Short mmCIF file of C-alpha atoms and ligand atoms in Angstrom, two decimals:
data_model
loop_
_atom_site.label_atom_id
_atom_site.label_comp_id
_atom_site.label_asym_id
_atom_site.label_seq_id
_atom_site.Cartn_x
_atom_site.Cartn_y
_atom_site.Cartn_z
CA UNK L 33 -14.01 3.53 -41.95
CA UNK L 34 -16.09 0.22 -42.65
CA UNK L 35 -18.72 0.30 -41.26
CA UNK L 36 -19.82 -3.11 -40.53
CA UNK L 37 -17.01 -5.35 -39.77
CA UNK L 38 -17.53 -9.13 -38.30
CA UNK L 39 -16.03 -7.84 -34.72
CA UNK L 40 -14.95 -4.50 -33.11
CA UNK L 41 -12.37 -4.58 -30.77
CA UNK L 42 -12.54 -1.78 -28.33
CA UNK L 43 -9.20 -0.89 -26.91
CA UNK L 44 -5.79 -1.75 -27.88
CA UNK L 45 -4.19 -2.31 -24.61
CA UNK L 46 -3.32 -5.56 -24.04
CA UNK L 47 -6.54 -7.14 -24.15
CA UNK L 48 -7.55 -5.68 -27.32
CA UNK L 49 -4.68 -6.90 -28.77
CA UNK L 50 -4.87 -10.48 -27.39
CA UNK L 51 -8.46 -10.70 -28.46
CA UNK L 52 -7.36 -9.47 -32.01
CA UNK L 53 -5.04 -12.40 -32.63
CA UNK L 54 -7.78 -14.77 -31.02
CA UNK L 55 -10.04 -13.68 -33.45
CA UNK L 56 -7.63 -14.00 -36.19
CA UNK L 57 -6.19 -17.55 -34.75
CA UNK L 58 -10.28 -18.55 -35.38
CA UNK L 59 -9.58 -17.34 -38.98
CA UNK L 60 -11.80 -14.14 -38.37
CA UNK L 61 -10.05 -10.80 -39.94
CA UNK L 62 -12.24 -8.59 -40.59
CA UNK L 63 -12.18 -6.30 -37.54
CA UNK L 64 -11.53 -3.03 -36.04
CA UNK L 65 -10.04 -1.80 -32.83
CA UNK L 66 -11.21 1.55 -31.38
CA UNK L 67 -8.71 2.94 -29.18
CA UNK L 68 -9.50 6.37 -27.30
CA UNK L 69 -5.60 7.00 -27.24
CA UNK L 70 -3.13 7.85 -30.22
CA UNK L 71 -1.56 5.23 -29.56
CA UNK L 72 -1.34 0.87 -28.60
CA UNK L 73 -0.63 -0.14 -25.34
CA UNK L 74 -2.80 0.49 -23.13
CA UNK L 75 -2.36 1.35 -19.72
CA UNK L 76 1.45 0.70 -20.66
CA UNK L 77 0.67 3.98 -23.26
CA UNK L 78 -1.22 6.13 -20.92
CA UNK L 79 1.40 6.00 -17.50
CA UNK L 80 4.93 6.97 -18.16
CA UNK L 81 5.32 8.74 -14.81
CA UNK L 82 9.24 8.43 -13.24
CA UNK L 83 9.88 5.47 -10.98
CA UNK L 84 6.91 2.86 -13.31
CA UNK L 85 7.80 -0.73 -13.78
CA UNK L 86 5.97 -3.83 -13.51
CA UNK L 87 5.45 -5.40 -10.39
CA UNK L 88 4.97 -9.14 -10.95
CA UNK L 89 8.11 -10.61 -13.04
CA UNK L 90 8.57 -10.15 -16.51
CA UNK L 91 8.75 -13.58 -17.93
CA UNK L 92 5.44 -14.02 -15.98
CA UNK L 93 3.86 -10.81 -16.84
CA UNK L 94 4.12 -11.00 -20.92
CA UNK L 95 1.80 -13.52 -23.00
CA UNK L 96 3.13 -17.42 -22.96
CA UNK L 97 2.73 -17.86 -26.33
CA UNK L 98 5.29 -14.66 -27.14
CA UNK L 99 8.09 -14.58 -24.73
CA UNK L 100 10.14 -11.44 -25.00
CA UNK L 101 14.07 -12.01 -24.44
CA UNK L 102 14.69 -8.23 -24.22
CA UNK L 103 13.31 -7.69 -20.88
CA UNK L 104 16.02 -5.22 -19.13
CA UNK L 105 15.18 -6.21 -15.16
CA UNK L 106 13.39 -9.01 -14.18
CA UNK L 107 10.60 -6.34 -13.19
CA UNK L 108 11.22 -4.48 -16.41
CA UNK L 109 10.60 -0.78 -17.01
CA UNK L 110 7.09 0.24 -18.09
CA UNK L 111 8.75 2.13 -21.22
CA UNK L 112 9.82 -1.79 -22.06
CA UNK L 113 6.11 -3.15 -21.65
CA UNK L 114 4.98 -0.39 -24.11
CA UNK L 115 7.81 -1.84 -26.87
CA UNK L 116 6.73 -4.91 -26.03
CA UNK L 117 3.04 -3.75 -27.02
CA UNK L 118 4.27 -2.45 -30.22
CA UNK L 119 6.75 -5.77 -30.83
CA UNK L 120 3.37 -7.86 -30.65
CA UNK L 121 1.08 -5.77 -32.19
CA UNK L 122 3.05 -6.02 -35.39
CA UNK L 123 4.72 -9.63 -35.34
CA UNK L 124 1.42 -10.64 -35.40
CA UNK L 125 0.04 -8.15 -37.63
CA UNK L 126 -2.56 -6.59 -35.59
CA UNK L 127 -1.91 -2.94 -36.11
CA UNK L 128 -3.42 -2.76 -39.27
CA UNK L 129 -6.73 -2.95 -37.47
CA UNK L 130 -6.59 0.15 -35.23
CA UNK L 131 -7.76 2.93 -34.99
CA UNK L 132 -6.16 5.65 -32.81
CA UNK L 133 -8.01 8.88 -31.55
CA UNK L 134 -11.70 6.74 -31.37
CA UNK L 135 -13.99 7.25 -28.41
CA UNK L 136 -15.98 4.61 -27.78
CA UNK L 137 -20.23 5.76 -26.19
CA UNK L 138 -22.30 3.63 -25.94
CA UNK L 139 -23.06 0.01 -27.86
CA UNK L 140 -26.84 -1.38 -28.19
CA UNK L 141 -27.81 -4.39 -29.59
CA UNK L 142 -29.88 -4.41 -32.79
CA UNK L 143 -32.53 -7.57 -32.56
CA UNK L 144 -33.49 -6.81 -36.49
CA UNK L 145 -29.84 -6.79 -37.74
CA UNK L 146 -28.80 -9.45 -34.87
CA UNK L 147 -25.67 -6.86 -34.74
CA UNK L 148 -24.53 -4.04 -32.25
CA UNK L 149 -24.78 -0.82 -33.18
CA UNK L 150 -21.93 0.71 -31.50
CA UNK L 151 -21.88 4.74 -31.52
CA UNK L 152 -18.52 6.74 -31.39
CA UNK L 153 -17.99 10.44 -30.03
CA UNK L 154 -17.17 11.30 -33.22
CA UNK L 155 -20.83 10.17 -34.13
CA UNK L 156 -19.86 7.35 -36.55
CA UNK L 157 -21.53 3.82 -35.95
CA UNK L 158 -20.15 0.74 -36.75
CA UNK L 159 -22.42 -2.55 -36.54
CA UNK L 160 -20.01 -5.48 -36.31
CA UNK L 161 -21.30 -9.01 -35.72
CA UNK L 162 -19.34 -9.49 -32.45
CA UNK L 163 -17.98 -6.96 -29.89
CA UNK L 164 -15.07 -6.99 -27.52
CA UNK L 165 -14.85 -4.38 -25.13
CA UNK L 166 -11.03 -4.65 -23.56
CA UNK L 167 -11.07 -1.93 -22.21
CA UNK L 168 -9.22 -2.50 -18.63
CA UNK L 169 -9.25 -2.56 -15.28
CA UNK L 170 -7.37 0.62 -14.42
CA UNK L 171 -8.39 2.82 -17.62
CA UNK L 172 -10.97 5.38 -15.96
CA UNK L 173 -8.71 8.16 -13.65
CA UNK L 174 -10.33 9.02 -10.36
CA UNK L 175 -9.79 12.51 -9.38
CA UNK L 176 -11.01 13.13 -6.26
CA UNK L 177 -13.79 14.95 -4.72
CA UNK L 178 -11.33 17.60 -2.34
CA UNK L 179 -12.92 20.52 -0.89
CA UNK L 180 -10.63 23.74 -2.65
CA UNK L 181 -9.18 21.28 -5.45
CA UNK L 182 -10.17 23.49 -8.01
CA UNK L 183 -8.83 26.63 -6.12
CA UNK L 184 -5.36 25.46 -6.02
CA UNK L 185 -2.87 28.62 -8.16
CA UNK L 186 -0.20 25.95 -8.64
CA UNK L 187 0.56 22.58 -10.89
CA UNK L 188 -1.49 19.64 -10.38
CA UNK L 189 -1.03 16.76 -12.23
CA UNK L 190 -2.35 13.53 -12.25
CA UNK L 191 0.00 9.76 -12.25
CA UNK L 192 -2.26 8.79 -15.85
CA UNK L 193 -1.56 12.78 -17.53
CA UNK L 194 1.82 12.79 -16.80
CA UNK L 195 3.86 16.14 -17.92
CA UNK L 196 7.52 14.83 -18.98
CA UNK L 197 8.31 18.10 -18.94
CA UNK L 198 7.70 18.64 -15.13
CA UNK L 199 10.52 19.65 -14.05
CA UNK L 200 10.20 18.93 -9.67
CA UNK L 201 13.63 20.53 -9.32
CA UNK L 202 13.28 22.50 -5.88
CA UNK L 203 9.99 22.22 -5.78
CA UNK L 204 7.37 22.03 -2.85
CA UNK L 205 5.39 19.21 -3.57
CA UNK L 206 2.79 17.32 -2.02
CA UNK L 207 1.32 13.93 -3.45
CA UNK L 208 -2.00 12.10 -2.64
CA UNK L 209 -2.35 8.84 -2.65
CA UNK L 210 -0.24 5.72 -1.46
CA UNK L 211 -1.41 2.96 -3.77
CA UNK L 212 0.84 1.16 -6.05
CA UNK L 213 1.09 3.95 -8.59
CA UNK L 214 2.29 6.13 -5.60
CA UNK L 215 4.88 3.92 -3.78
CA UNK L 216 6.77 3.28 -7.24
CA UNK L 217 6.65 7.29 -7.73
CA UNK L 218 7.15 8.59 -4.69
CA UNK L 219 11.34 7.44 -4.68
CA UNK L 220 11.65 9.55 -7.61
CA UNK L 221 9.86 12.76 -7.06
CA UNK L 222 12.02 12.89 -2.98
CA UNK L 223 15.42 12.91 -5.48
CA UNK L 224 14.62 16.42 -6.53
CA UNK L 225 11.93 18.00 -4.62
CA UNK L 226 13.13 20.76 -1.84
CA UNK L 227 9.50 19.08 0.34
CA UNK L 228 7.89 16.12 -0.50
CA UNK L 229 4.79 16.17 1.63
CA UNK L 230 3.16 12.26 1.22
CA UNK L 231 -1.02 12.73 2.50
CA UNK L 232 -2.03 8.83 3.33
CA UNK L 233 -5.71 7.72 3.83
CA UNK L 234 -5.23 4.08 4.29
CA UNK L 235 -1.42 3.01 4.80
CA UNK L 236 -0.51 0.01 1.96
CA UNK L 237 1.01 -3.92 2.39
CA UNK L 238 4.75 -3.15 1.65
CA UNK L 239 7.23 -6.03 0.35
CA UNK L 240 10.57 -6.19 -0.42
CA UNK L 241 10.89 -6.05 -4.26
CA UNK L 242 13.74 -9.48 -5.69
CA UNK L 243 14.75 -7.01 -8.51
CA UNK L 244 17.67 -7.35 -10.70
CA UNK L 245 19.22 -6.93 -14.05
CA UNK L 246 19.18 -9.59 -16.44
CA UNK L 247 22.64 -10.02 -17.53
CA UNK L 248 23.45 -9.51 -21.24
CA UNK L 249 24.13 -13.63 -22.23
CA UNK L 250 21.25 -14.47 -20.28
CA UNK L 251 19.17 -12.11 -22.35
CA UNK L 252 20.87 -13.87 -25.85
CA UNK L 253 20.08 -17.41 -24.29
CA UNK L 254 16.61 -16.05 -24.06
CA UNK L 255 16.51 -15.01 -27.67
CA UNK L 256 18.46 -18.40 -28.45
CA UNK L 257 16.84 -20.85 -26.76
CA UNK L 258 12.76 -19.30 -25.79
CA UNK L 259 12.42 -22.90 -23.77
CA UNK L 260 15.11 -21.34 -21.40
CA UNK L 261 13.19 -18.45 -20.45
CA UNK L 262 9.86 -20.57 -20.66
CA UNK L 263 11.58 -22.56 -17.59
CA UNK L 264 12.13 -19.28 -15.86
CA UNK L 265 8.70 -18.27 -16.78
CA UNK L 266 7.76 -21.52 -15.08
CA UNK L 267 9.58 -20.54 -11.48
CA UNK L 268 8.28 -16.93 -11.20
CA UNK L 269 4.28 -18.67 -11.88
CA UNK L 270 4.94 -20.92 -9.46
CA UNK L 271 6.11 -18.78 -6.70
CA UNK L 272 3.45 -15.66 -7.72
CA UNK L 273 0.80 -18.92 -7.68
CA UNK L 274 1.23 -20.00 -4.74
CA UNK L 275 1.44 -16.42 -2.89
CA UNK L 276 -2.29 -15.91 -4.83
CA UNK L 277 -3.44 -19.09 -3.71
CA UNK L 278 -1.90 -19.51 -0.01
CA UNK L 279 -1.75 -15.99 1.02
CA UNK L 280 -5.22 -14.51 -0.71
CA UNK L 281 -7.66 -17.61 -2.30
CA UNK L 282 -7.04 -19.98 0.69
CA UNK L 283 -6.97 -17.37 3.47
CA UNK L 284 -9.58 -19.49 6.12
CA UNK L 285 -7.40 -22.53 5.49
CA UNK L 286 -3.71 -21.68 4.93
CA UNK L 287 -3.66 -18.14 7.22
CA UNK L 288 -0.80 -18.65 9.01
CA UNK L 289 0.79 -18.18 5.71
CA UNK L 290 -0.41 -14.91 5.65
CA UNK L 291 0.42 -14.22 8.49
CA UNK L 292 4.15 -15.23 7.65
CA UNK L 293 3.93 -12.56 5.21
CA UNK L 294 1.94 -9.97 6.90
CA UNK L 295 4.84 -10.54 9.92
CA UNK L 296 8.30 -9.99 7.28
CA UNK L 297 6.35 -6.84 5.78
CA UNK L 298 5.77 -5.52 9.60
CA UNK L 299 10.02 -6.34 10.33
CA UNK L 300 11.11 -4.45 6.61
CA UNK L 301 8.84 -1.37 7.61
CA UNK L 302 10.29 -1.56 10.70
CA UNK L 303 14.05 -1.92 10.23
CA UNK L 304 13.42 0.37 7.03
CA UNK L 305 11.50 3.58 8.51
CA UNK L 306 13.92 5.46 11.57
CA UNK L 307 10.97 7.71 13.17
CA UNK L 308 8.93 5.60 15.09
CA UNK L 309 5.44 7.66 14.28
CA UNK L 310 6.25 7.54 11.00
CA UNK L 311 6.42 3.80 11.44
CA UNK L 312 3.77 3.80 13.14
CA UNK L 313 1.72 5.39 10.64
CA UNK L 314 3.07 3.01 7.45
CA UNK L 315 1.28 0.37 8.90
CA UNK L 316 -1.98 -1.30 7.53
CA UNK L 317 -4.56 -2.07 10.04
CA UNK L 318 -5.98 -4.93 7.38
CA UNK L 319 -5.18 -8.10 6.38
CA UNK L 320 -2.44 -8.56 3.80
CA UNK L 321 -4.12 -9.36 0.40
CA UNK L 322 -7.14 -7.40 1.21
CA UNK L 323 -6.33 -4.54 -0.72
CA UNK L 324 -3.11 -5.35 -3.80
CA UNK L 325 0.42 -5.31 -1.84
CA UNK L 326 2.95 -3.42 -3.58
CA UNK L 327 7.15 -4.38 -3.91
CA UNK L 328 9.45 -1.80 -3.33
CA UNK L 329 12.93 -1.56 -1.65
CA UNK L 330 13.04 2.31 -1.90
CA UNK L 331 9.51 3.22 -0.39
CA UNK L 332 10.40 3.27 3.51
CA UNK L 333 13.39 4.20 3.17
CA UNK L 334 12.09 7.46 1.35
CA UNK L 335 10.46 8.22 4.85
CA UNK L 336 13.50 8.76 6.34
CA UNK L 337 15.06 11.75 3.96
CA UNK L 338 15.03 14.92 5.35
CA UNK L 339 13.15 16.85 2.83
CA UNK L 340 9.81 13.75 3.06
CA UNK L 341 6.99 13.85 5.22
CA UNK L 342 4.22 11.65 5.81
CA UNK L 343 0.57 13.37 6.75
CA UNK L 344 -1.38 10.77 7.52
CA UNK L 345 -4.32 12.84 9.80
CA UNK L 346 -6.77 13.64 6.87
CA UNK L 347 -6.87 16.59 4.44
CA UNK L 348 -9.44 19.47 5.61
CA UNK L 349 -9.19 20.87 2.02
CA UNK L 350 -7.30 22.29 -0.35
CA UNK L 351 -6.13 25.75 -0.87
CA UNK L 352 -4.58 28.08 -3.42
CA UNK L 353 -1.77 27.17 -1.90
CA UNK L 354 -1.77 23.74 0.00
CA UNK L 355 -2.95 21.93 1.95
CA UNK L 356 -5.03 22.46 5.36
CA UNK L 357 -5.25 19.18 7.28
CA UNK L 358 -7.52 17.67 9.38
CA UNK L 359 -5.31 18.65 12.72
CA UNK L 360 -4.97 21.92 11.91
CA UNK L 361 -2.19 22.21 10.01
CA UNK L 362 -1.33 24.12 6.65
CA UNK L 363 1.48 22.42 4.56
CA UNK L 364 2.39 25.49 1.75
CA UNK L 365 2.92 23.63 -1.57
CA UNK L 366 3.21 24.67 -5.42
CA UNK L 367 3.32 21.90 -6.86
CA UNK L 368 -0.13 18.92 -6.29
CA UNK L 369 0.06 15.23 -7.75
CA UNK L 370 -2.53 13.01 -7.80
CA UNK L 371 -1.43 9.61 -7.24
CA UNK L 372 -5.37 8.84 -6.80
CA UNK L 373 -5.97 5.88 -9.33
CA UNK L 374 -9.00 4.63 -11.13
CA UNK L 375 -12.81 4.64 -10.97
CA UNK L 376 -13.14 0.83 -10.93
CA UNK L 377 -17.05 0.50 -9.67
CA UNK L 378 -18.13 3.55 -10.49
CA UNK L 379 -16.72 4.26 -14.14
CA UNK L 380 -15.84 0.63 -15.57
CA UNK L 381 -18.46 -1.43 -14.92
CA UNK L 382 -18.98 -1.17 -17.91
CA UNK L 383 -16.72 1.47 -19.17
CA UNK L 384 -19.50 2.48 -21.46
CA UNK L 385 -23.08 2.20 -21.75
CA UNK L 386 -23.70 -1.16 -23.22
CA UNK L 387 -27.42 -2.19 -23.76
CA UNK L 388 -28.62 -5.86 -24.68
CA UNK L 389 -31.62 -7.18 -25.97
CA UNK L 390 -35.04 -6.18 -24.71
CA UNK L 391 -32.84 -2.91 -23.71
CA UNK L 392 -31.40 -4.10 -20.41
CA UNK L 393 -28.96 -1.53 -19.77
CA UNK L 394 -25.28 -3.68 -18.50
CA UNK L 395 -24.66 -1.58 -15.70
CA UNK L 396 -28.02 -1.05 -14.50
CA UNK L 397 -28.41 -4.54 -14.10
CA UNK L 398 -25.32 -5.29 -12.57
CA UNK L 399 -26.00 -3.16 -9.88
CA UNK L 400 -29.27 -4.29 -9.02
CA UNK L 401 -29.20 -8.07 -8.98
CA UNK L 402 -24.70 -8.12 -8.24
CA UNK L 403 -22.24 -7.34 -10.08
CA UNK L 404 -21.31 -11.44 -12.26
CA UNK L 405 -20.42 -12.77 -15.48
CA UNK L 406 -19.86 -16.32 -16.81
CA UNK L 407 -16.21 -16.85 -16.45
CA UNK L 408 -16.01 -13.30 -16.11
CA UNK L 409 -16.34 -12.58 -19.94
CA UNK L 410 -20.47 -13.12 -20.57
CA UNK L 411 -23.18 -12.23 -19.52
CA UNK L 412 -27.11 -13.46 -20.40
CA UNK L 413 -28.91 -10.60 -22.86
CA UNK L 414 -25.65 -9.41 -24.37
CA UNK L 415 -25.25 -11.72 -26.96
CA UNK L 416 -22.39 -12.18 -29.13
CA UNK L 417 -20.18 -9.44 -26.62
CA UNK L 418 -17.29 -10.63 -24.82
CA UNK L 419 -16.26 -7.87 -21.50
CA UNK L 420 -12.78 -9.06 -20.95
CA UNK L 421 -12.33 -6.72 -17.97
CA UNK L 422 -15.85 -8.48 -16.15
CA UNK L 423 -17.08 -9.32 -12.47
CA UNK L 424 -14.53 -12.37 -11.63
CA UNK L 425 -12.78 -12.44 -15.01
CA UNK L 426 -9.23 -11.08 -13.55
CA UNK L 427 -6.74 -14.16 -12.52
CA UNK L 428 -4.25 -13.15 -9.84
CA UNK L 429 -1.63 -14.21 -11.44
CA UNK L 430 -1.15 -11.90 -13.73
CA UNK L 431 -3.42 -9.58 -16.76
CA UNK L 432 -1.86 -12.25 -19.11
CA UNK L 433 -3.32 -14.99 -17.82
CA UNK L 434 -7.00 -13.69 -17.67
CA UNK L 435 -6.14 -12.47 -21.18
CA UNK L 436 -4.97 -15.81 -22.43
CA UNK L 437 -7.51 -17.35 -20.85
CA UNK L 438 -10.63 -14.81 -22.54
CA UNK L 439 -8.20 -15.80 -25.87
CA UNK L 440 -9.21 -19.47 -25.55
CA UNK L 441 -12.91 -18.93 -24.34
CA UNK L 442 -13.73 -16.87 -27.19
CA UNK L 443 -11.69 -18.83 -29.72
CA UNK L 444 -14.15 -21.65 -28.30
CA UNK L 445 -17.24 -20.42 -28.56
CA UNK L 446 -16.58 -18.64 -31.99
CA UNK L 447 -15.37 -21.47 -33.51
CA UNK L 448 -18.47 -23.59 -32.15
CA UNK L 449 -20.15 -20.84 -33.97
CA UNK L 450 -18.87 -21.22 -36.99
CA UNK L 451 -19.17 -25.07 -37.10
CA UNK L 452 -22.66 -24.95 -36.39
CA UNK L 453 -23.51 -21.90 -39.08
CA UNK L 454 -24.67 -19.93 -36.30
CA UNK L 455 -24.32 -16.47 -35.82
CA UNK L 456 -25.59 -15.21 -32.71
CA UNK L 457 -23.96 -16.57 -29.67
CA UNK L 458 -25.56 -16.69 -25.72
CA UNK L 459 -24.84 -17.60 -22.19
CA UNK L 460 -27.69 -18.97 -21.21
CA UNK L 461 -28.95 -18.07 -17.26
CA UNK L 462 -28.52 -21.56 -16.19
CA UNK L 463 -24.76 -21.44 -16.67
CA UNK L 464 -24.29 -18.06 -15.66
CA UNK L 465 -26.16 -18.60 -12.61
CA UNK L 466 -23.88 -21.83 -12.12
CA UNK L 467 -20.76 -19.46 -12.48
CA UNK L 468 -22.03 -17.19 -9.76
CA UNK L 469 -22.60 -19.97 -7.31
CA UNK L 470 -19.21 -21.29 -7.82
CA UNK L 471 -17.50 -18.09 -7.45
CA UNK L 472 -19.77 -16.71 -4.34
CA UNK L 473 -18.93 -20.03 -2.53
CA UNK L 474 -15.16 -19.54 -3.53
CA UNK L 475 -15.24 -16.51 -1.88
CA UNK L 476 -15.89 -18.10 1.43
CA UNK L 477 -12.51 -19.39 1.92
CA UNK L 478 -10.80 -15.71 0.82
CA UNK L 479 -9.39 -13.22 2.93
CA UNK L 480 -12.34 -10.86 0.95
CA UNK L 481 -14.51 -12.72 3.21
CA UNK L 482 -12.74 -14.47 5.56
CA UNK L 483 -9.91 -12.06 6.89
CA UNK L 484 -10.28 -8.56 8.36
CA UNK L 485 -10.82 -5.96 5.46
CA UNK L 486 -13.30 -3.54 7.13
CA UNK L 487 -10.52 -0.79 7.29
CA UNK L 488 -8.70 -1.49 3.91
CA UNK L 489 -10.66 0.39 1.05
CA UNK L 490 -9.82 -2.04 -1.68
CA UNK L 491 -10.95 -1.50 -4.81
CA UNK L 492 -11.15 -5.22 -5.28
CA UNK L 493 -15.23 -4.64 -3.31
CA UNK L 494 -17.30 -2.83 -5.07
CA UNK L 495 -19.95 -0.45 -3.32
CA UNK L 496 -21.79 -3.87 -1.54
CA UNK L 497 -18.86 -4.81 -0.08
CA UNK L 498 -18.75 -7.86 -2.49
CA UNK L 499 -14.81 -8.99 -3.22
CA UNK L 500 -15.92 -9.44 -7.28
CA UNK L 501 -13.17 -8.43 -8.93
CA UNK L 502 -10.31 -11.48 -8.55
CA UNK L 503 -11.59 -14.71 -9.79
CA UNK L 504 -11.40 -16.58 -6.44
CA UNK L 505 -9.27 -19.68 -8.29
CA UNK L 506 -6.90 -20.47 -9.50
CA UNK L 507 -4.91 -19.78 -12.48
CA UNK L 508 -4.62 -23.61 -13.67
CA UNK L 509 -8.25 -23.31 -12.53
CA UNK L 510 -9.07 -20.59 -14.87
CA UNK L 511 -7.12 -22.28 -17.51
CA UNK L 512 -9.07 -26.02 -16.79
CA UNK L 513 -12.19 -24.17 -16.91
CA UNK L 514 -11.43 -22.15 -20.76
CA UNK L 515 -10.35 -25.49 -21.86
CA UNK L 516 -13.25 -27.43 -21.12
CA UNK L 517 -16.52 -25.63 -20.12
CA UNK L 518 -19.47 -27.10 -22.22
CA UNK L 519 -19.96 -25.29 -25.35
CA UNK L 520 -23.66 -26.04 -24.47
CA UNK L 521 -23.41 -23.19 -21.86
CA UNK L 522 -24.04 -21.17 -24.90
CA UNK L 523 -26.91 -21.27 -27.27
CA UNK L 524 -26.10 -20.80 -30.81
CA UNK L 525 -28.39 -19.43 -33.26
CA UNK L 526 -29.08 -17.56 -36.36
P1 NAP I 1192 -4.69 3.26 -6.05
O1 NAP I 1192 -4.61 1.52 -5.93
O2 NAP I 1192 -6.30 2.71 -6.28
O3 NAP I 1192 -4.78 4.35 -5.02
C1 NAP I 1192 -4.87 5.22 -5.21
C2 NAP I 1192 -4.71 5.91 -3.67
O4 NAP I 1192 -5.47 7.10 -3.34
C3 NAP I 1192 -5.15 5.12 -2.32
O5 NAP I 1192 -4.11 5.53 -1.51
C4 NAP I 1192 -6.10 6.26 -2.16
O6 NAP I 1192 -6.47 6.12 -0.84
C5 NAP I 1192 -5.80 7.12 -2.49
N1 NAP I 1192 -6.49 8.37 -2.83
C6 NAP I 1192 -8.04 8.75 -3.40
N2 NAP I 1192 -8.84 9.15 -3.45
C7 NAP I 1192 -8.55 9.92 -2.29
C8 NAP I 1192 -9.15 11.04 -1.48
N3 NAP I 1192 -10.38 11.05 -1.92
N4 NAP I 1192 -8.32 11.35 -0.16
C9 NAP I 1192 -6.88 10.80 -0.09
N5 NAP I 1192 -6.76 10.07 -0.25
C10 NAP I 1192 -7.59 9.25 -1.50
O7 NAP I 1192 -4.05 3.27 -7.24
P2 NAP I 1192 -3.22 3.22 -8.10
O8 NAP I 1192 -1.85 3.33 -6.91
O9 NAP I 1192 -2.94 3.89 -9.22
O10 NAP I 1192 -2.88 2.04 -8.65
C11 NAP I 1192 -4.03 0.79 -8.75
C12 NAP I 1192 -3.38 -0.07 -9.33
O11 NAP I 1192 -2.59 -0.28 -10.69
C13 NAP I 1192 -2.10 -1.02 -8.78
O12 NAP I 1192 -3.26 -1.58 -7.38
C14 NAP I 1192 -2.10 -2.00 -9.56
O13 NAP I 1192 -3.01 -3.49 -9.42
C15 NAP I 1192 -1.92 -0.97 -10.77
N6 NAP I 1192 -0.78 -0.59 -11.15
C16 NAP I 1192 0.47 -1.86 -11.16
C17 NAP I 1192 1.92 -1.44 -11.20
C18 NAP I 1192 2.69 -2.02 -11.94
O14 NAP I 1192 2.45 -3.54 -12.19
N7 NAP I 1192 3.91 -1.44 -12.18
C19 NAP I 1192 1.99 0.61 -11.27
C20 NAP I 1192 0.63 0.86 -10.58
C21 NAP I 1192 -0.35 0.76 -10.19
P3 NAP I 1192 -7.13 4.95 -0.15
O15 NAP I 1192 -6.70 3.80 -0.35
O16 NAP I 1192 -7.56 5.05 1.14
O17 NAP I 1192 -8.53 4.65 -1.51
#
């Protein structure tokens, strides 16, 4: 393996693929993509549980520069996203940079070399000039530390390590978790299991999913006239952007809109779930938008099935043959499904140890000084590092708008470095402070600060109680910033 490429990208998901395309566009072709999995696609390679599908319309959930006329539905199944990742990697000839099965452990800035030293689990060291961490937000699975979990004698499976050969027919299954993953999986499991017990800790907001198959003639039209698909994208972008701006980002000013959506979701639940106690237990007691809402036409109705029940009273412990509930019952099971999500703040910020100038540890610095990153991507004292899954980087509309803003950002900074003949770029403290101040102020209007999120247990919030994951601005503003931020916000040396 080449040891001193111009750039190393960590992760071969949509972030890493987009970063490689961006670097190629400005003439950086000497790069290596390190990926711990055995294939590309990131979350869409790792996740393949039954029912997996996007929950943002596929027209929006894709690169704007590479529309895909092949989507079979408005909300495409997960396997199509994996195929799309392969298509983009092949179309832009990115696969040649990828090294699979390589887990990065740490990266340290070498002041003498003016390069990063990237260490892998199998003992290699790479020394790229630029380091791009494209490790995603939801890449470190969370296995709950519930008492007795290691004593369970039956089958146990986390949704991120799904065993496609597992036959659930006739099984007595418990699923822990009611996040977006569980909302998709529960209706599928209920079709074949003998008994399904859903262990819910925090109810989730669920709204109907307006989904339909895209007819073949329309797909052909999209293939022949990409502009037609772009027009549809325009519509889905605008709808989701309005929901985000009105419902979440400007909650303080526009909360009747948020309340309206919550009322519709309440009505949807009331008319879908027959049993009153179950219906009440499924009702969230925090504001819509505090936590990632979900979309499903099946989830609520599944609780009407005779083989499905809800346990909302809490788990006391897991035993060899089941689960003891906090209210003294015992649920017999032979299979335990963990739809327990991801360790976001503990394991993902950053996903590997990153040591910058003067021995500064990024993770420690964030925890000691608030989570922050200029435009969600750069941090002072960490030269030549672009961390794509940074605080305030995620644009609510779609991960693809996040990536595309970051692509523009990197192209501008590294293009400027090339023009100046500089080999080191570092964002200034001043620019970073100003950006953090602006984000902090904008957060005041959001549902996270102005709404009632106390009981939501939302991963949007870090341990200090700050909602530092989403960028609290519109997508239009994120793109505007990416295209116009002063290049002098960076120092160029070397
Ligand atoms: P999640 O939203 O973090 O949900 C994890 C669930 O596990 C929550 O209900 C949580 O309860 C529960 N849980 C965790 N630890 C527990 C414990 N010790 N005891 C009891 N319950 C526990 O994770 P996810 O469902 O995998 O979804 C994560 C994100 O992935 C989504 O928000 C979405 O952004 C994305 N996603 C997208 C798609 C898609 O686009 N198709 C599909 C799936 C996921 P609490 O709420 O009480 O913590």
